[in-house]
Short mmCIF file of C-alpha atoms in Angstrom, two decimals:
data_model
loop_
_atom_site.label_atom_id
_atom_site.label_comp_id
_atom_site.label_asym_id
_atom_site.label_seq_id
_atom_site.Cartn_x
_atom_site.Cartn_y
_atom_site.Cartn_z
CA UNK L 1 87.92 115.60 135.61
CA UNK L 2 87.63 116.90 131.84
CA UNK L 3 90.61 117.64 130.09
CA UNK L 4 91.82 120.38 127.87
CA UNK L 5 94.02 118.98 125.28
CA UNK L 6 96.48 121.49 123.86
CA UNK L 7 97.94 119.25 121.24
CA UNK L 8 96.65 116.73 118.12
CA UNK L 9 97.79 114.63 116.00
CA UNK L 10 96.34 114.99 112.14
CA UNK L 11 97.28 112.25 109.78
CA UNK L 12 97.78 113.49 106.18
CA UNK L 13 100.30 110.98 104.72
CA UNK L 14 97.45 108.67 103.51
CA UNK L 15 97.67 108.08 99.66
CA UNK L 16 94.19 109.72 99.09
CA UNK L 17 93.85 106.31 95.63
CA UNK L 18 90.22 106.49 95.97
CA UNK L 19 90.20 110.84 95.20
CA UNK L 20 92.11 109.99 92.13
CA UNK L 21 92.53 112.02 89.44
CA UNK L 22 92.44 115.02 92.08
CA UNK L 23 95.23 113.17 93.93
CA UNK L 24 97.42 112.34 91.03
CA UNK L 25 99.34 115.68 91.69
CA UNK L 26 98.28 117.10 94.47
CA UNK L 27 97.94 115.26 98.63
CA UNK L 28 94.03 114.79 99.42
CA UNK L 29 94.51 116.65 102.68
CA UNK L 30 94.80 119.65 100.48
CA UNK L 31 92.21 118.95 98.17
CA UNK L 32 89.38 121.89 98.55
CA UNK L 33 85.92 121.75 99.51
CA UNK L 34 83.91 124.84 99.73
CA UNK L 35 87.01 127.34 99.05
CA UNK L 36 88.98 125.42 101.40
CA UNK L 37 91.62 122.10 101.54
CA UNK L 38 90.02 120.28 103.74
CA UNK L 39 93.34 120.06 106.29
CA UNK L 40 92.49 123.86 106.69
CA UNK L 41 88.85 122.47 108.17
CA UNK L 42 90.75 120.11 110.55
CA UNK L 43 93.08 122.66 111.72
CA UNK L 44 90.24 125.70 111.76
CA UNK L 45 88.80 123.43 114.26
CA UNK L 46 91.58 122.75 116.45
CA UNK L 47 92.47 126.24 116.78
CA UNK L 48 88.59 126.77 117.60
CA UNK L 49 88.78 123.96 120.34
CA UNK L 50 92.45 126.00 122.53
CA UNK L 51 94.90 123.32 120.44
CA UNK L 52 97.99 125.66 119.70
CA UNK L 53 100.30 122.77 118.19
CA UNK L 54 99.34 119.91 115.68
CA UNK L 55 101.36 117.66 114.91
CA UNK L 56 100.88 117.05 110.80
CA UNK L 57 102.62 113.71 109.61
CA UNK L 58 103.46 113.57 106.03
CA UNK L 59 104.54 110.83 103.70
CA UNK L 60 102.39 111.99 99.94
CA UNK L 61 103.55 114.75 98.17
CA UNK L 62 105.36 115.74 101.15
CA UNK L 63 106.37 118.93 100.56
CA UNK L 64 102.86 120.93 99.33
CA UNK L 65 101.73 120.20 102.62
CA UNK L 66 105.07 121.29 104.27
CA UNK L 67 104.85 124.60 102.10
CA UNK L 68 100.94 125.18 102.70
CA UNK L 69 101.15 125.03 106.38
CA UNK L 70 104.25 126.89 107.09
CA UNK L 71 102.52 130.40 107.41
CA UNK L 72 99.99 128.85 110.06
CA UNK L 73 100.56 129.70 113.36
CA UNK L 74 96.88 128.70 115.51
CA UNK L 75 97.69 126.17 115.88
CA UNK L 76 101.54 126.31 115.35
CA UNK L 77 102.24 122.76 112.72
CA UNK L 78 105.09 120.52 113.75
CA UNK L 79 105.74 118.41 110.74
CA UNK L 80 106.11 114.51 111.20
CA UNK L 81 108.11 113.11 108.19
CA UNK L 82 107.85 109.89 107.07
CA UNK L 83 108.34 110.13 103.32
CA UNK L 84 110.93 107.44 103.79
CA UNK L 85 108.83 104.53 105.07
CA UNK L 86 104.85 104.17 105.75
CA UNK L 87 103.62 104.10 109.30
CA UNK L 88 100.44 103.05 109.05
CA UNK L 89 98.04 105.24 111.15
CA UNK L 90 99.18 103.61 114.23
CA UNK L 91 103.15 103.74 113.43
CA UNK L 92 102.61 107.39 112.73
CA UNK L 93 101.29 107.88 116.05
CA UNK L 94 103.90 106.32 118.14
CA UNK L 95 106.46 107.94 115.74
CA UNK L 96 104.65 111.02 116.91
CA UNK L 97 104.79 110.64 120.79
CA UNK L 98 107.55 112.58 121.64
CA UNK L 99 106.13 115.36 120.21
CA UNK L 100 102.90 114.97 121.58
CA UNK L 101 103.50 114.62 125.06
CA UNK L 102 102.15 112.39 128.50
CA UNK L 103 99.14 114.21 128.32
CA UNK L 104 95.69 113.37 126.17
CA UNK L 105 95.51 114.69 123.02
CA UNK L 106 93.00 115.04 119.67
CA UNK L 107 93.74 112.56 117.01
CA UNK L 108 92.29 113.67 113.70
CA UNK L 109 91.97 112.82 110.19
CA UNK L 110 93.12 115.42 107.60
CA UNK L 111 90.42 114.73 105.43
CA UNK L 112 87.09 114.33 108.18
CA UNK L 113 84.70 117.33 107.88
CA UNK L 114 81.72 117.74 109.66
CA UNK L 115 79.53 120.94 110.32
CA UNK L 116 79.14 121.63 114.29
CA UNK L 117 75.41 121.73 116.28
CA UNK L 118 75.39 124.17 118.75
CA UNK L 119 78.52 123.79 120.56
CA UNK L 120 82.04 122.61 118.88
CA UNK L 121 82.31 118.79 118.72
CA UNK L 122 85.67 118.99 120.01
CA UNK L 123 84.87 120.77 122.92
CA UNK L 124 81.94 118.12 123.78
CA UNK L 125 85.21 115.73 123.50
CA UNK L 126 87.10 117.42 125.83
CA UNK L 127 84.88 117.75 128.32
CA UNK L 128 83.27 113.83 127.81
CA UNK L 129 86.60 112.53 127.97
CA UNK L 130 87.51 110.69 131.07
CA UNK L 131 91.19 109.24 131.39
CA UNK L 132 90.16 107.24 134.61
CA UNK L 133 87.97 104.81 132.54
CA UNK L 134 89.15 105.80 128.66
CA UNK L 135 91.48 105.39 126.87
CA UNK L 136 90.22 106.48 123.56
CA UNK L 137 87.03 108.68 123.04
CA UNK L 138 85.85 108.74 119.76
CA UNK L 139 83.51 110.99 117.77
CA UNK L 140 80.41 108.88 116.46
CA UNK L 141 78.50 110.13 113.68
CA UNK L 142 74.74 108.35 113.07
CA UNK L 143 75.17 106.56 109.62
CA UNK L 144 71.53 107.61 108.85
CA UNK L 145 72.32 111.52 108.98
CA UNK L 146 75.78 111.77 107.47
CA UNK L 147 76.46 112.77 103.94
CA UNK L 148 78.13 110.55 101.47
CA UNK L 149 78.72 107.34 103.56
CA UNK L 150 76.75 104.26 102.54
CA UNK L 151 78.50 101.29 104.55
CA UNK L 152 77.29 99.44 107.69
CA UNK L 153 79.17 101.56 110.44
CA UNK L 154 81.88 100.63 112.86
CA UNK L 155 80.26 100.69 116.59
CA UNK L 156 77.08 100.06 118.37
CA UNK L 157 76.90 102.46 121.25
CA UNK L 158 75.68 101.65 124.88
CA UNK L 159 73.60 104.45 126.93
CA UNK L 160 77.04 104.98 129.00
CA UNK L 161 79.06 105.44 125.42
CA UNK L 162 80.79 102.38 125.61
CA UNK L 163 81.26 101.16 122.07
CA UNK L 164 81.02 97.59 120.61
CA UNK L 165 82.38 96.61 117.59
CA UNK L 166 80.47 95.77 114.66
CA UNK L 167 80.55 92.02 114.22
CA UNK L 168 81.27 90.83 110.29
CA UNK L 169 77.71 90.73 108.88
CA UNK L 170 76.06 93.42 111.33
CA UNK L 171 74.65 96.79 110.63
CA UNK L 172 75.43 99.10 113.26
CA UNK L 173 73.96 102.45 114.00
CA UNK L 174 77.59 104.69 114.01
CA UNK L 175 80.16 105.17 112.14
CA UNK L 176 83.84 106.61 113.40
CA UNK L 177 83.58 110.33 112.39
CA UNK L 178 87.98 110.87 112.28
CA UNK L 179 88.32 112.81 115.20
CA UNK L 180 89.40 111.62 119.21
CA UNK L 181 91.39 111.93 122.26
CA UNK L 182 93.92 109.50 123.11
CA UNK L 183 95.92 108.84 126.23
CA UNK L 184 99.73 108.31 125.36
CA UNK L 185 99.60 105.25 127.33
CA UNK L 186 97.72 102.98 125.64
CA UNK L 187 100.66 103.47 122.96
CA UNK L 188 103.51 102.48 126.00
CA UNK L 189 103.82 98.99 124.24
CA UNK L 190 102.49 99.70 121.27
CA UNK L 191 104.41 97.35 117.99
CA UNK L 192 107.41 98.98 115.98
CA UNK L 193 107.01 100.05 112.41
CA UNK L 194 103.74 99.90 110.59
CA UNK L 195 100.66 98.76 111.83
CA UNK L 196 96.55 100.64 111.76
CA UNK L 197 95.16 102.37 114.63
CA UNK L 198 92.16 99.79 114.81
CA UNK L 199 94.52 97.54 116.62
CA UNK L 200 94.78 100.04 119.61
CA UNK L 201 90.85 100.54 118.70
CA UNK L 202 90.28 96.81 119.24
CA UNK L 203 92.74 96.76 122.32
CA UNK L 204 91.15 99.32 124.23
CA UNK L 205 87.80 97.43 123.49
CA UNK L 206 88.51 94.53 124.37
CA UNK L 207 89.78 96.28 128.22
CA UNK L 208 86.22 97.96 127.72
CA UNK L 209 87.97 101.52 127.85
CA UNK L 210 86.98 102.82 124.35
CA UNK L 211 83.90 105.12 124.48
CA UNK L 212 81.91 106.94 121.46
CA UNK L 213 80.72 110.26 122.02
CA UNK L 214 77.67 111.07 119.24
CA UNK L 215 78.51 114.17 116.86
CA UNK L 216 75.99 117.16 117.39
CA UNK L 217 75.77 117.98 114.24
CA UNK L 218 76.46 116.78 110.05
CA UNK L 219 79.43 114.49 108.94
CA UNK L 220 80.23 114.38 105.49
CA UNK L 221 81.85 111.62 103.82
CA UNK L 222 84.32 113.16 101.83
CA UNK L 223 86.00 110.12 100.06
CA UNK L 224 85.70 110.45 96.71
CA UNK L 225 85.52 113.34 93.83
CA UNK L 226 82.05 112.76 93.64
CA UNK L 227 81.69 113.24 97.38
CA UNK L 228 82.64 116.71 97.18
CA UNK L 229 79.95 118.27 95.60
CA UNK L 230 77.12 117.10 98.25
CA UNK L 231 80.10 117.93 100.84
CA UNK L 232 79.95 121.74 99.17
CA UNK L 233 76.48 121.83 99.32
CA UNK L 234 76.07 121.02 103.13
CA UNK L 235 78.77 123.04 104.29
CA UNK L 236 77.69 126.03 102.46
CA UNK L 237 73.56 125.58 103.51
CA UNK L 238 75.39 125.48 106.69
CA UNK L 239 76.89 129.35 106.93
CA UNK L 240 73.75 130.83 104.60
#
């Protein structure tokens, strides 16, 4: 059966070295493209998708994105604070879990951005996503249609959306857009402290339960300063 998630988890503690100078003083999260910070995207979309809490974790510059989302209430932000010690992206989810819940939920990062087809990308997630056989279902942008990215991709996708990880000198076809749904449980024995979400990636591989679902739409690579211009100019050809 599809599920509905109701809650995600949006990592914005990340550093944001390679937006410098724009990071120097300010979290990349909030860092605007086309009159908005692009955690406002992320969290536009939620709302958009029935998500009515996020869980936001923070670590950066803390407390601009405390202040910046405390007026937002679709979806109500529940702030995850680890400006004392870095997570990782995988710590910071099983720091998270509590808060999240037993059931599946959207995993996004603050700073993806992609401009939907005809129907919302998250939706297509939701209703793609089956716990019985996943684990993790991941949004798959085509590297030859997305904006700003130039590197050799993550997955190869079979016709049933099981992924396959790009071996070391391999071109593959798709690259991980930032946004998923997780099951809870694949975190139930999960390491403490600090470690990067590709190990649960590479885990639920390797059990053959992670699955790509291919974006219906534009991803933009929004990674650097320079980045944000062709980002701008996508996203705004986009609503014309």
């Amino acid at each position: 059966m599809p599920v509905t998630p109701h809650k995600a988890m949006v990592l914005a503690a990340g550093l944001g070295v390679r937006m410098r100078p724009l990071t120097n003083t300010m979290p990349k999260p909030l860092v605007s493209v086309a009159g908005q910070p692009l955690l406002d995207h992320v969290l536009d979309k939620l709302a958009g998708a029935g998500v009515t809490e996020a869980v936001v974790n923070v670590h950066y510059l803390p407390d601009q994105i405390i202040e910046h989302v405390k007026p937002r209430s679709r979806p109500r932000v529940i702030i995850s604070d680890e400006r004392d010690q870095v997570l990782g992206t995988g710590g910071a989810v099983v720091k998270a879990l509590p808060l999240l819940g037993d059931a599946p939920f959207f995993h996004l990062n603050a700073d993806t951005m992609w401009i939907d087809g005809v129907r919302s990308n998250l939706a297509r997630l939701a209703e793609a996503f089956d716990p019985a056989r996943m684990d993790i279902l991941l949004l798959m942008a085509p590297t030859a249609s997305s904006i700003g990215y130039s590197g050799r991709g993550d997955y190869s996708m079979l016709p049933d959306g099981a992924l396959r990880k790009r071996r070391e000198n391999q071109v593959v076809p798709f690259v991980y857009a930032g946004a998923a749904i997780m099951s809870p449980s694949l975190f139930a024995d999960a390491p403490a402290g600090e470690f990067s979400l590709t190990k649960m990636f590479d885990r639920a591989n390797d059990q053959e339960r992670l699955f790509g679902l291919r974006l219906d739409g534009v991803w933009m690579h929004v990674g650097t300063p320079d980045a944000i211009q062709a980002a701008e100019d996508a996203y705004l050809e986009s609503v014309a």
